[in-house]
Short mmCIF file of C-alpha atoms and ligand atoms in Angstrom, two decimals:
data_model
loop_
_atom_site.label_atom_id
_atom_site.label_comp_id
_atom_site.label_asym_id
_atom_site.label_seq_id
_atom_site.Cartn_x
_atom_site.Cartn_y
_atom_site.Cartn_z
CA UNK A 1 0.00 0.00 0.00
CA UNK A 2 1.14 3.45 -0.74
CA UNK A 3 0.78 6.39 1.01
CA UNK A 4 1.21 10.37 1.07
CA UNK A 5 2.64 11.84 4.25
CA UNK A 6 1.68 16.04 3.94
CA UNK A 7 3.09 17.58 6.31
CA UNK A 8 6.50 20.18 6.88
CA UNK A 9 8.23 18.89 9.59
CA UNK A 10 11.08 17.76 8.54
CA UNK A 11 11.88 15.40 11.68
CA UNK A 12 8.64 14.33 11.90
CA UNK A 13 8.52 13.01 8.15
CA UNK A 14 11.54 11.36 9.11
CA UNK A 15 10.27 9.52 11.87
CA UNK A 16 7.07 8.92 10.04
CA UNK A 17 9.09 7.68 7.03
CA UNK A 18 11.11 4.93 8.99
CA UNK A 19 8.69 3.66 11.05
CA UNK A 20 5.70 3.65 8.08
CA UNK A 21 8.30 2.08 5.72
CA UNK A 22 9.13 -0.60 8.16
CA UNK A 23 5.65 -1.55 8.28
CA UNK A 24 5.52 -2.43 4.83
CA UNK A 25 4.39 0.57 3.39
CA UNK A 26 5.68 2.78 0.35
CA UNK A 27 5.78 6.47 1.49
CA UNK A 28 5.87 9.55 -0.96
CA UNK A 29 6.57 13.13 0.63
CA UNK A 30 4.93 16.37 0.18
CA UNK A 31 5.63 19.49 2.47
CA UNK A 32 3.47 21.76 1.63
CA UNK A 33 0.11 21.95 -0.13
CA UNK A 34 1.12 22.70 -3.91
CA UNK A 35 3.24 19.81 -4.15
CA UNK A 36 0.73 17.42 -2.29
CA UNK A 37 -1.98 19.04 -4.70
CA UNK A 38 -0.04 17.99 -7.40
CA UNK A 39 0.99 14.32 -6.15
CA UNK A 40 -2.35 13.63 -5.36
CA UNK A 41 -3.51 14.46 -9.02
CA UNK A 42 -0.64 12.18 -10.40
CA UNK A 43 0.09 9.07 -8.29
CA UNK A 44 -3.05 6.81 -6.84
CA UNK A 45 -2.32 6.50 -3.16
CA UNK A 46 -4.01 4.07 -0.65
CA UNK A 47 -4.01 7.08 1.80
CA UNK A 48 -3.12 10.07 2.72
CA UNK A 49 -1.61 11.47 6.25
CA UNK A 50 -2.41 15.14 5.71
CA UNK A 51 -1.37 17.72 8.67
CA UNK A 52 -3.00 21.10 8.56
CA UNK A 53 -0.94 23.73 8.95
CA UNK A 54 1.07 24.03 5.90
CA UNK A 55 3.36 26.77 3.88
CA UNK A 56 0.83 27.56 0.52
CA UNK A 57 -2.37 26.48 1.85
CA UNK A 58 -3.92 23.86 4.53
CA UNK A 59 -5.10 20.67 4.95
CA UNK A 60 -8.47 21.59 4.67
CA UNK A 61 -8.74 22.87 1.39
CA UNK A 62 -6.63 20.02 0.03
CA UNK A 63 -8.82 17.24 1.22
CA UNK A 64 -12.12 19.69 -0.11
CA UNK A 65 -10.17 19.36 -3.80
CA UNK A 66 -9.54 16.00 -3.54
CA UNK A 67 -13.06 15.16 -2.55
CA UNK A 68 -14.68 17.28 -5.30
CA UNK A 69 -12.39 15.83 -7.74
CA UNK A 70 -14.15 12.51 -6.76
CA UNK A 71 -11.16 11.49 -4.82
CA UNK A 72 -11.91 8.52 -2.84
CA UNK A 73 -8.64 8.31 -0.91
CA UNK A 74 -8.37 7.23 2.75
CA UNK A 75 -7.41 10.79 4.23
CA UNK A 76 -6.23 11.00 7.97
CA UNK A 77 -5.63 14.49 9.28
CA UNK A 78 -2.47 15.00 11.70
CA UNK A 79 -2.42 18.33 13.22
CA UNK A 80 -1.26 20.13 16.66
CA UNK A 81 -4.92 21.38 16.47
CA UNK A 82 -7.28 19.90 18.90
CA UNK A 83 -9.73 22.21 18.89
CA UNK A 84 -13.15 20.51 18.76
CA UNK A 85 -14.45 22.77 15.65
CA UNK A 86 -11.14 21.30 13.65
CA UNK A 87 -11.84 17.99 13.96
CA UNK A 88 -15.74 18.28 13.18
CA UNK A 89 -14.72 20.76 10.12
CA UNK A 90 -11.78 18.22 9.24
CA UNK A 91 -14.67 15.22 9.32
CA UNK A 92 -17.02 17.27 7.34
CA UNK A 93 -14.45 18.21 4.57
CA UNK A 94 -14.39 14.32 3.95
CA UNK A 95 -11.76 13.06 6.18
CA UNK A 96 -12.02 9.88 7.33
CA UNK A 97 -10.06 9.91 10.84
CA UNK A 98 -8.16 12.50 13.02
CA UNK A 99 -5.41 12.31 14.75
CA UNK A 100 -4.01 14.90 17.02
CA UNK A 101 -0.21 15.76 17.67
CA UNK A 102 1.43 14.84 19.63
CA UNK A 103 0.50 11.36 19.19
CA UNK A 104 2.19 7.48 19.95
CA UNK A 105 3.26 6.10 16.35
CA UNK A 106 1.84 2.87 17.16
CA UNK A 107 -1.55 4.46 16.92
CA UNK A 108 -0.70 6.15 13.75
CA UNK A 109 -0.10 2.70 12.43
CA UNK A 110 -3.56 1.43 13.73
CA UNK A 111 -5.60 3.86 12.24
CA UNK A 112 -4.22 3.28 9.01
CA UNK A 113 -4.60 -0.61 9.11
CA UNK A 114 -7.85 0.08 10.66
CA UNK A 115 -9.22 2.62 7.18
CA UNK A 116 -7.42 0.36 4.96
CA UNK A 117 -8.95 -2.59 6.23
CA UNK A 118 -12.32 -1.29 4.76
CA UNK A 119 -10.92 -2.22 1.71
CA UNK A 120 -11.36 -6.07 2.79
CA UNK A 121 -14.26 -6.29 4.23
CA UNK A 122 -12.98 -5.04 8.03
CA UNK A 123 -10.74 -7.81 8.54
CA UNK A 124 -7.07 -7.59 9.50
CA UNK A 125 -6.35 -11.35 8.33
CA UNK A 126 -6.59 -12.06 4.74
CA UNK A 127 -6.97 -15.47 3.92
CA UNK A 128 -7.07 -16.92 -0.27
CA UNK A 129 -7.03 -20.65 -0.09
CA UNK A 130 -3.95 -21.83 2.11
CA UNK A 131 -2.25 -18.34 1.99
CA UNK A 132 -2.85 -16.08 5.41
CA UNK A 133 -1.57 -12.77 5.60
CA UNK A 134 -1.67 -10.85 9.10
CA UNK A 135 -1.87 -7.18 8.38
CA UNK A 136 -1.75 -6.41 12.37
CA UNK A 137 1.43 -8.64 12.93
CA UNK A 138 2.70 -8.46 9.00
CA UNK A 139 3.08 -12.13 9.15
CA UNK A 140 2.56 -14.62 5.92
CA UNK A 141 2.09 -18.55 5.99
CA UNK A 142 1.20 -20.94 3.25
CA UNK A 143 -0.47 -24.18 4.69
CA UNK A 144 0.91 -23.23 8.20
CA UNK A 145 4.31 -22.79 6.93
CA UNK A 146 5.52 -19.40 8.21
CA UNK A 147 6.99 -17.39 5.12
CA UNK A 148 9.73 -14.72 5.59
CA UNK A 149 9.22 -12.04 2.70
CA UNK A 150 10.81 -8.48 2.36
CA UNK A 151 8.80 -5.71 3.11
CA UNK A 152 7.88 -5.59 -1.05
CA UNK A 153 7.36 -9.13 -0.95
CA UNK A 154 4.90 -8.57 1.60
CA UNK A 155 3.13 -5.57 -0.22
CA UNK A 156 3.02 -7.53 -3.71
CA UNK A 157 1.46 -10.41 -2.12
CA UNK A 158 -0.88 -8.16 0.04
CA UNK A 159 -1.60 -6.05 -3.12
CA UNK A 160 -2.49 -9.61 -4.89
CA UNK A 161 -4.40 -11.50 -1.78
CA UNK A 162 -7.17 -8.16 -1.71
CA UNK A 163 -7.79 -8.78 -5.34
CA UNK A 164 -7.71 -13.01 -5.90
CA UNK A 165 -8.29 -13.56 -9.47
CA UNK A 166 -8.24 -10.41 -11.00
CA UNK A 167 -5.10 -9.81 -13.15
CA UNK A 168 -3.14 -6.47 -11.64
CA UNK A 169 -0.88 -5.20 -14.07
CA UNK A 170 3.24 -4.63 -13.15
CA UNK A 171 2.30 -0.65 -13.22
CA UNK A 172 -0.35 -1.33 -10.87
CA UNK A 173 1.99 -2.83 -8.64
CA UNK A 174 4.47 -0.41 -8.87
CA UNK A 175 1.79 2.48 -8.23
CA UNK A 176 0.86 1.25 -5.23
CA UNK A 177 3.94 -1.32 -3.67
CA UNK A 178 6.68 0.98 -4.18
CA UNK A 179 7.35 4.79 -4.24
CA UNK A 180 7.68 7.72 -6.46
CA UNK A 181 11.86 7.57 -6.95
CA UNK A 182 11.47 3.94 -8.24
CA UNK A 183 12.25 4.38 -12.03
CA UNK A 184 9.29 3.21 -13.99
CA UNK A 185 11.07 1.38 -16.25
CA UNK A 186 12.43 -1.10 -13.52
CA UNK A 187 12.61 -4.86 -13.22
CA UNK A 188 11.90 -5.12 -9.86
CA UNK A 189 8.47 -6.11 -9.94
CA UNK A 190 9.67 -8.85 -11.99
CA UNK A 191 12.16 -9.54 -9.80
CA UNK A 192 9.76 -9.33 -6.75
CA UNK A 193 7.29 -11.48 -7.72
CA UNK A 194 9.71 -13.92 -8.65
CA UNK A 195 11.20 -14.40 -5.37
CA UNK A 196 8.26 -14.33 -3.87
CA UNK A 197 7.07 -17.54 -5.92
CA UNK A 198 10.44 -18.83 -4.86
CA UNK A 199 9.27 -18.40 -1.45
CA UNK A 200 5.94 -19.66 -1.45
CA UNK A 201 7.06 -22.89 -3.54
CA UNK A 202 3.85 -23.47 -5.21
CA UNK A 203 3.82 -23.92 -8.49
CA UNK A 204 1.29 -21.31 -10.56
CA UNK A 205 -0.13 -20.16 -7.40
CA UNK A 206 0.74 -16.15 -8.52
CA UNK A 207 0.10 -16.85 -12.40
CA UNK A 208 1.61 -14.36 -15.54
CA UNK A 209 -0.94 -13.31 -17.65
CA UNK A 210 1.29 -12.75 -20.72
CA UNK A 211 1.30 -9.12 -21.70
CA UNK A 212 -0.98 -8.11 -18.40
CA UNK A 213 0.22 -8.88 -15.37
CA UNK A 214 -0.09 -10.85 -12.47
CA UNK A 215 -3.08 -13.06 -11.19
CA UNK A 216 -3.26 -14.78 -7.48
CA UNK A 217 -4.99 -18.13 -8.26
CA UNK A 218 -8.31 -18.34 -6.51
CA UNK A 219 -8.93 -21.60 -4.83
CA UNK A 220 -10.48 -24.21 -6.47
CA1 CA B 301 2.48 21.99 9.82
#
């Protein structure tokens, strides 16, 4: 999953950065509201950690553009603001959660599994056949068998398991697995899924769809 951090604190993006990227996430950077304006109309993220305070315009107005452009991004609003008239106003402008600073990362990280979990249904634990995947706990097993994957081993197969038998394209993938400096014209989503089937050791499980992508095999 990928995600926009707004927000012009330098050592807080840091901080969110390491600890977001850790968790399995790709992270793109805006600080300040022209450039997240323009990511947003660009890139398709899975959501969006938006403060409100920012140099050329605020979180507010952002996440009103976004929403009248049909946006239907996840938006969380970080901000030092706690006034109650914020948050309603920040609800109302079509965020979906709101988070004030200073706050413990490990609730950060909840909220976001929690509004990307909609995605699935509400669950944490995706399961497609004998494959499991643990979004709370990032663990992966395979009949039982615990796999070990890389953090873009575990957003590929993530990616995959919330769309079984649809084919996602290797753009796709990169759109939403990795971030903005990766050079389009990479191999590594090649290269990715491959070890991944290494790791998983079943045969046609992630299927190539020649020319399209990539398609998780439903079970039978
Ligand atoms: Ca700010």
């Amino acid at each position: 999953m990928r995600l926009l951090v707004v927000e012009d604190e330098e050592d807080l993006v840091d901080a969110l950065r390491v600890g977001l990227v850790r968790a399995g996430y790709a992270v793109d950077v805006a600080f300040d509201a022209p450039t997240a304006h323009e990511k947003l109309e660009v890139n398709s993220y899975d959501l969006v950690l938006l403060d409100l305070n920012l140099p050329g315009g605020d979180g507010f107005q952002l996440c009103r553009t976004a929403r009248a452009g049909g946006s239907g991004v996840r938006i969380i609003m970080v901000t030092a603001r706690d006034r109650l008239d914020d948050r309603v106003r920040g609800l109302d402008e079509g965020a979906d959660d709101y988070l004030v600073k200073p706050f413990a990362f490990p609730e950060l990280l909840a909220r976001v599994r929690a509004l990307l979990r909609r995605d699935t249904g509400g669950t944490s634990v995706l399961e497609v056949g004998e494959l499991r995947l643990d979004t709370a706990r990032m663990e992966v097993s395979l009949g039982g068998r615990s796999l070990a994957l890389t953090p873009k081993e575990y957003g590929v197969l993530h990616y995959l398991m919330t769309r079984p038998g649809h084919v996602v394209s290797s753009e796709e993938l990169l759109e939403h697995v990795w971030d903005e400096h990766t050079d389009p014209f990479t191999h590594t989503v090649r290269v990715t899924v491959g070890n991944l089937r290494r790791k998983l050791q079943t045969e046609g499980l992630i299927e190539t769809v020649i020319s399209r992508g990539y398609r998780l095999k439903e079970p039978a």
